[in-house]
Structures are given as C-alpha cells and as structure tokens.
Amino acid sequence: MAHSGEEALALLAVESFACVLLDLTLPGISGLDTCRRLRELPNCRDILVLAVTASDAPSLRSDIMQAGFDDVALKTPTLELLQ
C-alpha cells in the first residue's frame, strides 16, 4: 500500500502488480497525475488501474478516462477495499 502518488510510482517502478486502486485525492501529486505518470512506465502500460472517488460527475469521469484509468469505483458508505 502506498500513501501518496509518489510512493505508488516508486513501488510500481520496482514491483509488478496486476491491478492498482488509485484514489483521486492523494497527498502530493493527484491521482489523475499519478495515473498519467504510471502509464509512462514500461512495466505499467498494461496494468488494470481503477480510480476510486466519491464523485460521480460525468465531467470527472471523462478526465479519469483521459488520464489513463481503466474504470471507476465509486466510494459509498458500504465500500470496503483491502483493509
């Protein structure tokens, strides 16, 4: 688990993962910028990347997909992910 976009990119540079759950609101660089940068890493071009957000605004979904995410998981009161 990484606590910032920078930590996530550092981990992805040295380890391989099948899927990344990436919150859009991170300390440091945003989730959108983190996704753009990870898609530039040769070993991360084919990783499944899911955006995690509480917003379901259509304009945000467009930004998410343009940043390189594969899909969106909406935060809900019952959402429980990898505790």
PDB file of N, CA and C in Angstrom:
ATOM      1  N   MET A   1       0.846  -1.173   0.000  1.00  0.00           N
ATOM      2  CA  MET A   1       0.000   0.000   0.000  1.00  0.00           C
ATOM      3  C   MET A   1       0.894   1.239   0.000  1.00  0.00           C
ATOM      4  N   ALA A   2       0.518   2.179  -0.811  1.00  0.00           N
ATOM      5  CA  ALA A   2       1.228   3.457  -0.864  1.00  0.00           C
ATOM      6  C   ALA A   2       0.311   4.540  -0.315  1.00  0.00           C
ATOM      7  N   HIS A   3       0.899   5.550   0.308  1.00  0.00           N
ATOM      8  CA  HIS A   3       0.114   6.621   0.916  1.00  0.00           C
ATOM      9  C   HIS A   3       0.145   7.913   0.113  1.00  0.00           C
ATOM     10  N   SER A   4       0.821   7.905  -1.012  1.00  0.00           N
ATOM     11  CA  SER A   4       0.879   9.088  -1.868  1.00  0.00           C
ATOM     12  C   SER A   4       1.148   8.626  -3.300  1.00  0.00           C
ATOM     13  N   GLY A   5       0.942   9.543  -4.229  1.00  0.00           N
ATOM     14  CA  GLY A   5       1.239   9.228  -5.620  1.00  0.00           C
ATOM     15  C   GLY A   5       2.712   8.918  -5.830  1.00  0.00           C
ATOM     16  N   GLU A   6       3.556   9.667  -5.142  1.00  0.00           N
ATOM     17  CA  GLU A   6       4.991   9.445  -5.269  1.00  0.00           C
ATOM     18  C   GLU A   6       5.378   8.049  -4.771  1.00  0.00           C
ATOM     19  N   GLU A   7       4.807   7.633  -3.636  1.00  0.00           N
ATOM     20  CA  GLU A   7       5.087   6.286  -3.116  1.00  0.00           C
ATOM     21  C   GLU A   7       4.594   5.219  -4.081  1.00  0.00           C
ATOM     22  N   ALA A   8       3.422   5.428  -4.655  1.00  0.00           N
ATOM     23  CA  ALA A   8       2.872   4.461  -5.610  1.00  0.00           C
ATOM     24  C   ALA A   8       3.790   4.320  -6.815  1.00  0.00           C
ATOM     25  N   LEU A   9       4.255   5.424  -7.360  1.00  0.00           N
ATOM     26  CA  LEU A   9       5.146   5.366  -8.517  1.00  0.00           C
ATOM     27  C   LEU A   9       6.460   4.682  -8.184  1.00  0.00           C
ATOM     28  N   ALA A  10       6.987   4.930  -6.980  1.00  0.00           N
ATOM     29  CA  ALA A  10       8.224   4.273  -6.564  1.00  0.00           C
ATOM     30  C   ALA A  10       8.025   2.762  -6.464  1.00  0.00           C
ATOM     31  N   LEU A  11       6.908   2.323  -5.900  1.00  0.00           N
ATOM     32  CA  LEU A  11       6.616   0.883  -5.801  1.00  0.00           C
ATOM     33  C   LEU A  11       6.433   0.261  -7.177  1.00  0.00           C
ATOM     34  N   LEU A  12       5.710   0.948  -8.045  1.00  0.00           N
ATOM     35  CA  LEU A  12       5.446   0.414  -9.377  1.00  0.00           C
ATOM     36  C   LEU A  12       6.707   0.330 -10.234  1.00  0.00           C
ATOM     37  N   ALA A  13       7.693   1.122  -9.907  1.00  0.00           N
ATOM     38  CA  ALA A  13       8.949   1.085 -10.662  1.00  0.00           C
ATOM     39  C   ALA A  13       9.770  -0.155 -10.350  1.00  0.00           C
ATOM     40  N   VAL A  14       9.527  -0.783  -9.184  1.00  0.00           N
ATOM     41  CA  VAL A  14      10.354  -1.928  -8.782  1.00  0.00           C
ATOM     42  C   VAL A  14       9.573  -3.218  -8.573  1.00  0.00           C
ATOM     43  N   GLU A  15       8.246  -3.142  -8.521  1.00  0.00           N
ATOM     44  CA  GLU A  15       7.416  -4.331  -8.323  1.00  0.00           C
ATOM     45  C   GLU A  15       6.339  -4.375  -9.395  1.00  0.00           C
ATOM     46  N   SER A  16       5.872  -5.592  -9.692  1.00  0.00           N
ATOM     47  CA  SER A  16       4.789  -5.698 -10.660  1.00  0.00           C
ATOM     48  C   SER A  16       3.483  -6.027  -9.941  1.00  0.00           C
ATOM     49  N   PHE A  17       2.412  -5.480 -10.455  1.00  0.00           N
ATOM     50  CA  PHE A  17       1.086  -5.654  -9.887  1.00  0.00           C
ATOM     51  C   PHE A  17       0.117  -5.951 -11.021  1.00  0.00           C
ATOM     52  N   ALA A  18      -0.948  -6.678 -10.723  1.00  0.00           N
ATOM     53  CA  ALA A  18      -1.979  -6.964 -11.715  1.00  0.00           C
ATOM     54  C   ALA A  18      -3.007  -5.838 -11.773  1.00  0.00           C
ATOM     55  N   CYS A  19      -3.197  -5.143 -10.641  1.00  0.00           N
ATOM     56  CA  CYS A  19      -4.234  -4.117 -10.555  1.00  0.00           C
ATOM     57  C   CYS A  19      -3.801  -3.047  -9.552  1.00  0.00           C
ATOM     58  N   VAL A  20      -4.192  -1.818  -9.839  1.00  0.00           N
ATOM     59  CA  VAL A  20      -3.923  -0.700  -8.944  1.00  0.00           C
ATOM     60  C   VAL A  20      -5.240   0.008  -8.662  1.00  0.00           C
ATOM     61  N   LEU A  21      -5.552   0.194  -7.383  1.00  0.00           N
ATOM     62  CA  LEU A  21      -6.685   1.018  -6.961  1.00  0.00           C
ATOM     63  C   LEU A  21      -6.107   2.359  -6.554  1.00  0.00           C
ATOM     64  N   LEU A  22      -6.507   3.406  -7.226  1.00  0.00           N
ATOM     65  CA  LEU A  22      -5.863   4.698  -7.040  1.00  0.00           C
ATOM     66  C   LEU A  22      -6.897   5.770  -6.707  1.00  0.00           C
ATOM     67  N   ASP A  23      -6.836   6.278  -5.484  1.00  0.00           N
ATOM     68  CA  ASP A  23      -7.733   7.356  -5.066  1.00  0.00           C
ATOM     69  C   ASP A  23      -7.362   8.615  -5.845  1.00  0.00           C
ATOM     70  N   LEU A  24      -8.342   9.394  -6.191  1.00  0.00           N
ATOM     71  CA  LEU A  24      -8.057  10.636  -6.915  1.00  0.00           C
ATOM     72  C   LEU A  24      -7.511  11.722  -6.009  1.00  0.00           C
ATOM     73  N   THR A  25      -7.817  11.661  -4.714  1.00  0.00           N
ATOM     74  CA  THR A  25      -7.357  12.664  -3.765  1.00  0.00           C
ATOM     75  C   THR A  25      -6.218  12.074  -2.949  1.00  0.00           C
ATOM     76  N   LEU A  26      -5.014  12.484  -3.289  1.00  0.00           N
ATOM     77  CA  LEU A  26      -3.810  11.985  -2.624  1.00  0.00           C
ATOM     78  C   LEU A  26      -2.968  13.150  -2.139  1.00  0.00           C
ATOM     79  N   PRO A  27      -2.173  12.922  -1.098  1.00  0.00           N
ATOM     80  CA  PRO A  27      -1.198  13.955  -0.738  1.00  0.00           C
ATOM     81  C   PRO A  27      -0.130  14.036  -1.839  1.00  0.00           C
ATOM     82  N   GLY A  28       0.382  15.204  -2.099  1.00  0.00           N
ATOM     83  CA  GLY A  28       1.368  15.348  -3.166  1.00  0.00           C
ATOM     84  C   GLY A  28       0.665  15.419  -4.510  1.00  0.00           C
ATOM     85  N   ILE A  29       1.129  14.631  -5.459  1.00  0.00           N
ATOM     86  CA  ILE A  29       0.514  14.669  -6.783  1.00  0.00           C
ATOM     87  C   ILE A  29      -0.847  13.980  -6.759  1.00  0.00           C
ATOM     88  N   SER A  30      -1.753  14.439  -7.586  1.00  0.00           N
ATOM     89  CA  SER A  30      -3.113  13.903  -7.606  1.00  0.00           C
ATOM     90  C   SER A  30      -3.158  12.492  -8.186  1.00  0.00           C
ATOM     91  N   GLY A  31      -4.265  11.829  -7.985  1.00  0.00           N
ATOM     92  CA  GLY A  31      -4.464  10.507  -8.569  1.00  0.00           C
ATOM     93  C   GLY A  31      -4.455  10.562 -10.086  1.00  0.00           C
ATOM     94  N   LEU A  32      -5.013  11.630 -10.654  1.00  0.00           N
ATOM     95  CA  LEU A  32      -5.002  11.779 -12.113  1.00  0.00           C
ATOM     96  C   LEU A  32      -3.572  11.879 -12.632  1.00  0.00           C
ATOM     97  N   ASP A  33      -2.758  12.720 -12.004  1.00  0.00           N
ATOM     98  CA  ASP A  33      -1.363  12.858 -12.434  1.00  0.00           C
ATOM     99  C   ASP A  33      -0.562  11.582 -12.166  1.00  0.00           C
ATOM    100  N   THR A  34      -0.852  10.911 -11.063  1.00  0.00           N
ATOM    101  CA  THR A  34      -0.173   9.650 -10.763  1.00  0.00           C
ATOM    102  C   THR A  34      -0.458   8.634 -11.859  1.00  0.00           C
ATOM    103  N   CYS A  35      -1.702   8.535 -12.288  1.00  0.00           N
ATOM    104  CA  CYS A  35      -2.059   7.590 -13.346  1.00  0.00           C
ATOM    105  C   CYS A  35      -1.353   7.949 -14.651  1.00  0.00           C
ATOM    106  N   ARG A  36      -1.344   9.211 -14.999  1.00  0.00           N
ATOM    107  CA  ARG A  36      -0.644   9.631 -16.228  1.00  0.00           C
ATOM    108  C   ARG A  36       0.820   9.209 -16.184  1.00  0.00           C
ATOM    109  N   ARG A  37       1.458   9.420 -15.037  1.00  0.00           N
ATOM    110  CA  ARG A  37       2.882   9.080 -14.903  1.00  0.00           C
ATOM    111  C   ARG A  37       3.109   7.572 -14.907  1.00  0.00           C
ATOM    112  N   LEU A  38       2.227   6.814 -14.249  1.00  0.00           N
ATOM    113  CA  LEU A  38       2.448   5.364 -14.217  1.00  0.00           C
ATOM    114  C   LEU A  38       2.249   4.754 -15.592  1.00  0.00           C
ATOM    115  N   ARG A  39       1.384   5.328 -16.400  1.00  0.00           N
ATOM    116  CA  ARG A  39       1.189   4.825 -17.769  1.00  0.00           C
ATOM    117  C   ARG A  39       2.422   5.057 -18.637  1.00  0.00           C
ATOM    118  N   GLU A  40       3.315   5.950 -18.209  1.00  0.00           N
ATOM    119  CA  GLU A  40       4.566   6.179 -18.934  1.00  0.00           C
ATOM    120  C   GLU A  40       5.632   5.139 -18.586  1.00  0.00           C
ATOM    121  N   LEU A  41       5.453   4.424 -17.464  1.00  0.00           N
ATOM    122  CA  LEU A  41       6.416   3.396 -17.073  1.00  0.00           C
ATOM    123  C   LEU A  41       6.214   2.163 -17.949  1.00  0.00           C
ATOM    124  N   PRO A  42       7.278   1.639 -18.555  1.00  0.00           N
ATOM    125  CA  PRO A  42       7.134   0.496 -19.463  1.00  0.00           C
ATOM    126  C   PRO A  42       6.417  -0.712 -18.844  1.00  0.00           C
ATOM    127  N   ASN A  43       6.662  -0.987 -17.579  1.00  0.00           N
ATOM    128  CA  ASN A  43       6.053  -2.160 -16.940  1.00  0.00           C
ATOM    129  C   ASN A  43       4.631  -1.894 -16.436  1.00  0.00           C
ATOM    130  N   CYS A  44       4.094  -0.692 -16.651  1.00  0.00           N
ATOM    131  CA  CYS A  44       2.766  -0.350 -16.127  1.00  0.00           C
ATOM    132  C   CYS A  44       1.734  -0.059 -17.214  1.00  0.00           C
ATOM    133  N   ARG A  45       2.120  -0.190 -18.457  1.00  0.00           N
ATOM    134  CA  ARG A  45       1.196   0.163 -19.536  1.00  0.00           C
ATOM    135  C   ARG A  45      -0.024  -0.753 -19.595  1.00  0.00           C
ATOM    136  N   ASP A  46       0.126  -2.004 -19.171  1.00  0.00           N
ATOM    137  CA  ASP A  46      -0.968  -2.970 -19.273  1.00  0.00           C
ATOM    138  C   ASP A  46      -1.618  -3.315 -17.940  1.00  0.00           C
ATOM    139  N   ILE A  47      -1.257  -2.618 -16.871  1.00  0.00           N
ATOM    140  CA  ILE A  47      -1.849  -2.860 -15.552  1.00  0.00           C
ATOM    141  C   ILE A  47      -3.274  -2.297 -15.531  1.00  0.00           C
ATOM    142  N   LEU A  48      -4.198  -3.021 -14.923  1.00  0.00           N
ATOM    143  CA  LEU A  48      -5.548  -2.530 -14.711  1.00  0.00           C
ATOM    144  C   LEU A  48      -5.487  -1.453 -13.623  1.00  0.00           C
ATOM    145  N   VAL A  49      -5.950  -0.248 -13.922  1.00  0.00           N
ATOM    146  CA  VAL A  49      -5.920   0.859 -12.967  1.00  0.00           C
ATOM    147  C   VAL A  49      -7.344   1.375 -12.772  1.00  0.00           C
ATOM    148  N   LEU A  50      -7.818   1.285 -11.531  1.00  0.00           N
ATOM    149  CA  LEU A  50      -9.155   1.739 -11.185  1.00  0.00           C
ATOM    150  C   LEU A  50      -9.080   3.010 -10.352  1.00  0.00           C
ATOM    151  N   ALA A  51      -9.835   4.022 -10.752  1.00  0.00           N
ATOM    152  CA  ALA A  51      -9.945   5.249  -9.971  1.00  0.00           C
ATOM    153  C   ALA A  51     -10.934   5.018  -8.849  1.00  0.00           C
ATOM    154  N   VAL A  52     -10.619   5.506  -7.663  1.00  0.00           N
ATOM    155  CA  VAL A  52     -11.525   5.429  -6.518  1.00  0.00           C
ATOM    156  C   VAL A  52     -11.885   6.861  -6.140  1.00  0.00           C
ATOM    157  N   THR A  53     -13.194   7.175  -6.199  1.00  0.00           N
ATOM    158  CA  THR A  53     -13.647   8.534  -5.942  1.00  0.00           C
ATOM    159  C   THR A  53     -15.066   8.537  -5.386  1.00  0.00           C
ATOM    160  N   ALA A  54     -15.416   9.596  -4.695  1.00  0.00           N
ATOM    161  CA  ALA A  54     -16.776   9.752  -4.186  1.00  0.00           C
ATOM    162  C   ALA A  54     -17.654  10.513  -5.170  1.00  0.00           C
ATOM    163  N   SER A  55     -17.062  11.086  -6.192  1.00  0.00           N
ATOM    164  CA  SER A  55     -17.809  11.893  -7.162  1.00  0.00           C
ATOM    165  C   SER A  55     -18.237  11.060  -8.358  1.00  0.00           C
ATOM    166  N   ASP A  56     -19.470  11.249  -8.781  1.00  0.00           N
ATOM    167  CA  ASP A  56     -19.929  10.568  -9.994  1.00  0.00           C
ATOM    168  C   ASP A  56     -20.255  11.585 -11.098  1.00  0.00           C
ATOM    169  N   ALA A  57     -19.611  12.735 -11.051  1.00  0.00           N
ATOM    170  CA  ALA A  57     -19.818  13.779 -12.053  1.00  0.00           C
ATOM    171  C   ALA A  57     -19.355  13.295 -13.427  1.00  0.00           C
ATOM    172  N   PRO A  58     -20.192  13.429 -14.454  1.00  0.00           N
ATOM    173  CA  PRO A  58     -19.812  12.980 -15.797  1.00  0.00           C
ATOM    174  C   PRO A  58     -18.522  13.629 -16.306  1.00  0.00           C
ATOM    175  N   SER A  59     -18.315  14.908 -16.002  1.00  0.00           N
ATOM    176  CA  SER A  59     -17.096  15.580 -16.463  1.00  0.00           C
ATOM    177  C   SER A  59     -15.858  14.977 -15.815  1.00  0.00           C
ATOM    178  N   LEU A  60     -15.964  14.560 -14.548  1.00  0.00           N
ATOM    179  CA  LEU A  60     -14.831  13.931 -13.871  1.00  0.00           C
ATOM    180  C   LEU A  60     -14.529  12.578 -14.502  1.00  0.00           C
ATOM    181  N   ARG A  61     -15.558  11.819 -14.861  1.00  0.00           N
ATOM    182  CA  ARG A  61     -15.352  10.520 -15.500  1.00  0.00           C
ATOM    183  C   ARG A  61     -14.550  10.681 -16.798  1.00  0.00           C
ATOM    184  N   SER A  62     -14.844  11.718 -17.549  1.00  0.00           N
ATOM    185  CA  SER A  62     -14.094  11.980 -18.778  1.00  0.00           C
ATOM    186  C   SER A  62     -12.622  12.249 -18.461  1.00  0.00           C
ATOM    187  N   ASP A  63     -12.349  13.064 -17.436  1.00  0.00           N
ATOM    188  CA  ASP A  63     -10.964  13.347 -17.020  1.00  0.00           C
ATOM    189  C   ASP A  63     -10.258  12.074 -16.571  1.00  0.00           C
ATOM    190  N   ILE A  64     -10.987  11.220 -15.861  1.00  0.00           N
ATOM    191  CA  ILE A  64     -10.426   9.964 -15.359  1.00  0.00           C
ATOM    192  C   ILE A  64      -9.993   9.072 -16.522  1.00  0.00           C
ATOM    193  N   MET A  65     -10.852   8.929 -17.503  1.00  0.00           N
ATOM    194  CA  MET A  65     -10.537   8.060 -18.629  1.00  0.00           C
ATOM    195  C   MET A  65      -9.395   8.647 -19.467  1.00  0.00           C
ATOM    196  N   GLN A  66      -9.361   9.967 -19.630  1.00  0.00           N
ATOM    197  CA  GLN A  66      -8.284  10.605 -20.388  1.00  0.00           C
ATOM    198  C   GLN A  66      -6.941  10.469 -19.681  1.00  0.00           C
ATOM    199  N   ALA A  67      -6.953  10.352 -18.365  1.00  0.00           N
ATOM    200  CA  ALA A  67      -5.713  10.206 -17.598  1.00  0.00           C
ATOM    201  C   ALA A  67      -5.123   8.808 -17.741  1.00  0.00           C
ATOM    202  N   GLY A  68      -5.918   7.853 -18.240  1.00  0.00           N
ATOM    203  CA  GLY A  68      -5.392   6.504 -18.448  1.00  0.00           C
ATOM    204  C   GLY A  68      -5.977   5.438 -17.548  1.00  0.00           C
ATOM    205  N   PHE A  69      -6.967   5.787 -16.745  1.00  0.00           N
ATOM    206  CA  PHE A  69      -7.624   4.791 -15.901  1.00  0.00           C
ATOM    207  C   PHE A  69      -8.447   3.854 -16.777  1.00  0.00           C
ATOM    208  N   ASP A  70      -8.663   2.636 -16.284  1.00  0.00           N
ATOM    209  CA  ASP A  70      -9.495   1.669 -16.995  1.00  0.00           C
ATOM    210  C   ASP A  70     -10.962   1.756 -16.596  1.00  0.00           C
ATOM    211  N   ASP A  71     -11.218   2.125 -15.353  1.00  0.00           N
ATOM    212  CA  ASP A  71     -12.593   2.227 -14.881  1.00  0.00           C
ATOM    213  C   ASP A  71     -12.604   2.986 -13.558  1.00  0.00           C
ATOM    214  N   VAL A  72     -13.817   3.163 -13.006  1.00  0.00           N
ATOM    215  CA  VAL A  72     -14.010   3.944 -11.785  1.00  0.00           C
ATOM    216  C   VAL A  72     -14.756   3.116 -10.760  1.00  0.00           C
ATOM    217  N   ALA A  73     -14.301   3.142  -9.508  1.00  0.00           N
ATOM    218  CA  ALA A  73     -15.022   2.552  -8.379  1.00  0.00           C
ATOM    219  C   ALA A  73     -15.481   3.711  -7.505  1.00  0.00           C
ATOM    220  N   LEU A  74     -16.792   3.834  -7.337  1.00  0.00           N
ATOM    221  CA  LEU A  74     -17.331   4.921  -6.521  1.00  0.00           C
ATOM    222  C   LEU A  74     -17.273   4.557  -5.046  1.00  0.00           C
ATOM    223  N   LYS A  75     -16.798   5.507  -4.242  1.00  0.00           N
ATOM    224  CA  LYS A  75     -16.819   5.321  -2.783  1.00  0.00           C
ATOM    225  C   LYS A  75     -18.261   5.435  -2.325  1.00  0.00           C
ATOM    226  N   THR A  76     -18.662   4.488  -1.522  1.00  0.00           N
ATOM    227  CA  THR A  76     -20.001   4.510  -0.934  1.00  0.00           C
ATOM    228  C   THR A  76     -19.844   4.179   0.543  1.00  0.00           C
ATOM    229  N   PRO A  77     -20.864   4.393   1.339  1.00  0.00           N
ATOM    230  CA  PRO A  77     -20.768   4.057   2.761  1.00  0.00           C
ATOM    231  C   PRO A  77     -20.453   2.577   3.021  1.00  0.00           C
ATOM    232  N   THR A  78     -20.769   1.706   2.058  1.00  0.00           N
ATOM    233  CA  THR A  78     -20.533   0.279   2.265  1.00  0.00           C
ATOM    234  C   THR A  78     -19.292  -0.237   1.554  1.00  0.00           C
ATOM    235  N   LEU A  79     -18.580   0.633   0.863  1.00  0.00           N
ATOM    236  CA  LEU A  79     -17.384   0.206   0.136  1.00  0.00           C
ATOM    237  C   LEU A  79     -16.280  -0.189   1.116  1.00  0.00           C
ATOM    238  N   GLU A  80     -15.797  -1.395   0.986  1.00  0.00           N
ATOM    239  CA  GLU A  80     -14.687  -1.868   1.817  1.00  0.00           C
ATOM    240  C   GLU A  80     -13.639  -2.443   0.896  1.00  0.00           C
ATOM    241  N   LEU A  81     -12.475  -1.837   0.871  1.00  0.00           N
ATOM    242  CA  LEU A  81     -11.402  -2.284  -0.013  1.00  0.00           C
ATOM    243  C   LEU A  81     -10.152  -2.621   0.791  1.00  0.00           C
ATOM    244  N   LEU A  82      -9.661  -3.811   0.653  1.00  0.00           N
ATOM    245  CA  LEU A  82      -8.345  -4.221   1.152  1.00  0.00           C
ATOM    246  C   LEU A  82      -7.922  -3.540   2.444  1.00  0.00           C
ATOM    247  N   GLN A  83      -8.657  -3.757   3.490  1.00  0.00           N
ATOM    248  CA  GLN A  83      -8.366  -3.134   4.778  1.00  0.00           C
ATOM    249  C   GLN A  83      -7.087  -3.664   5.380  1.00  0.00           C
TER     250      GLN A  83
END
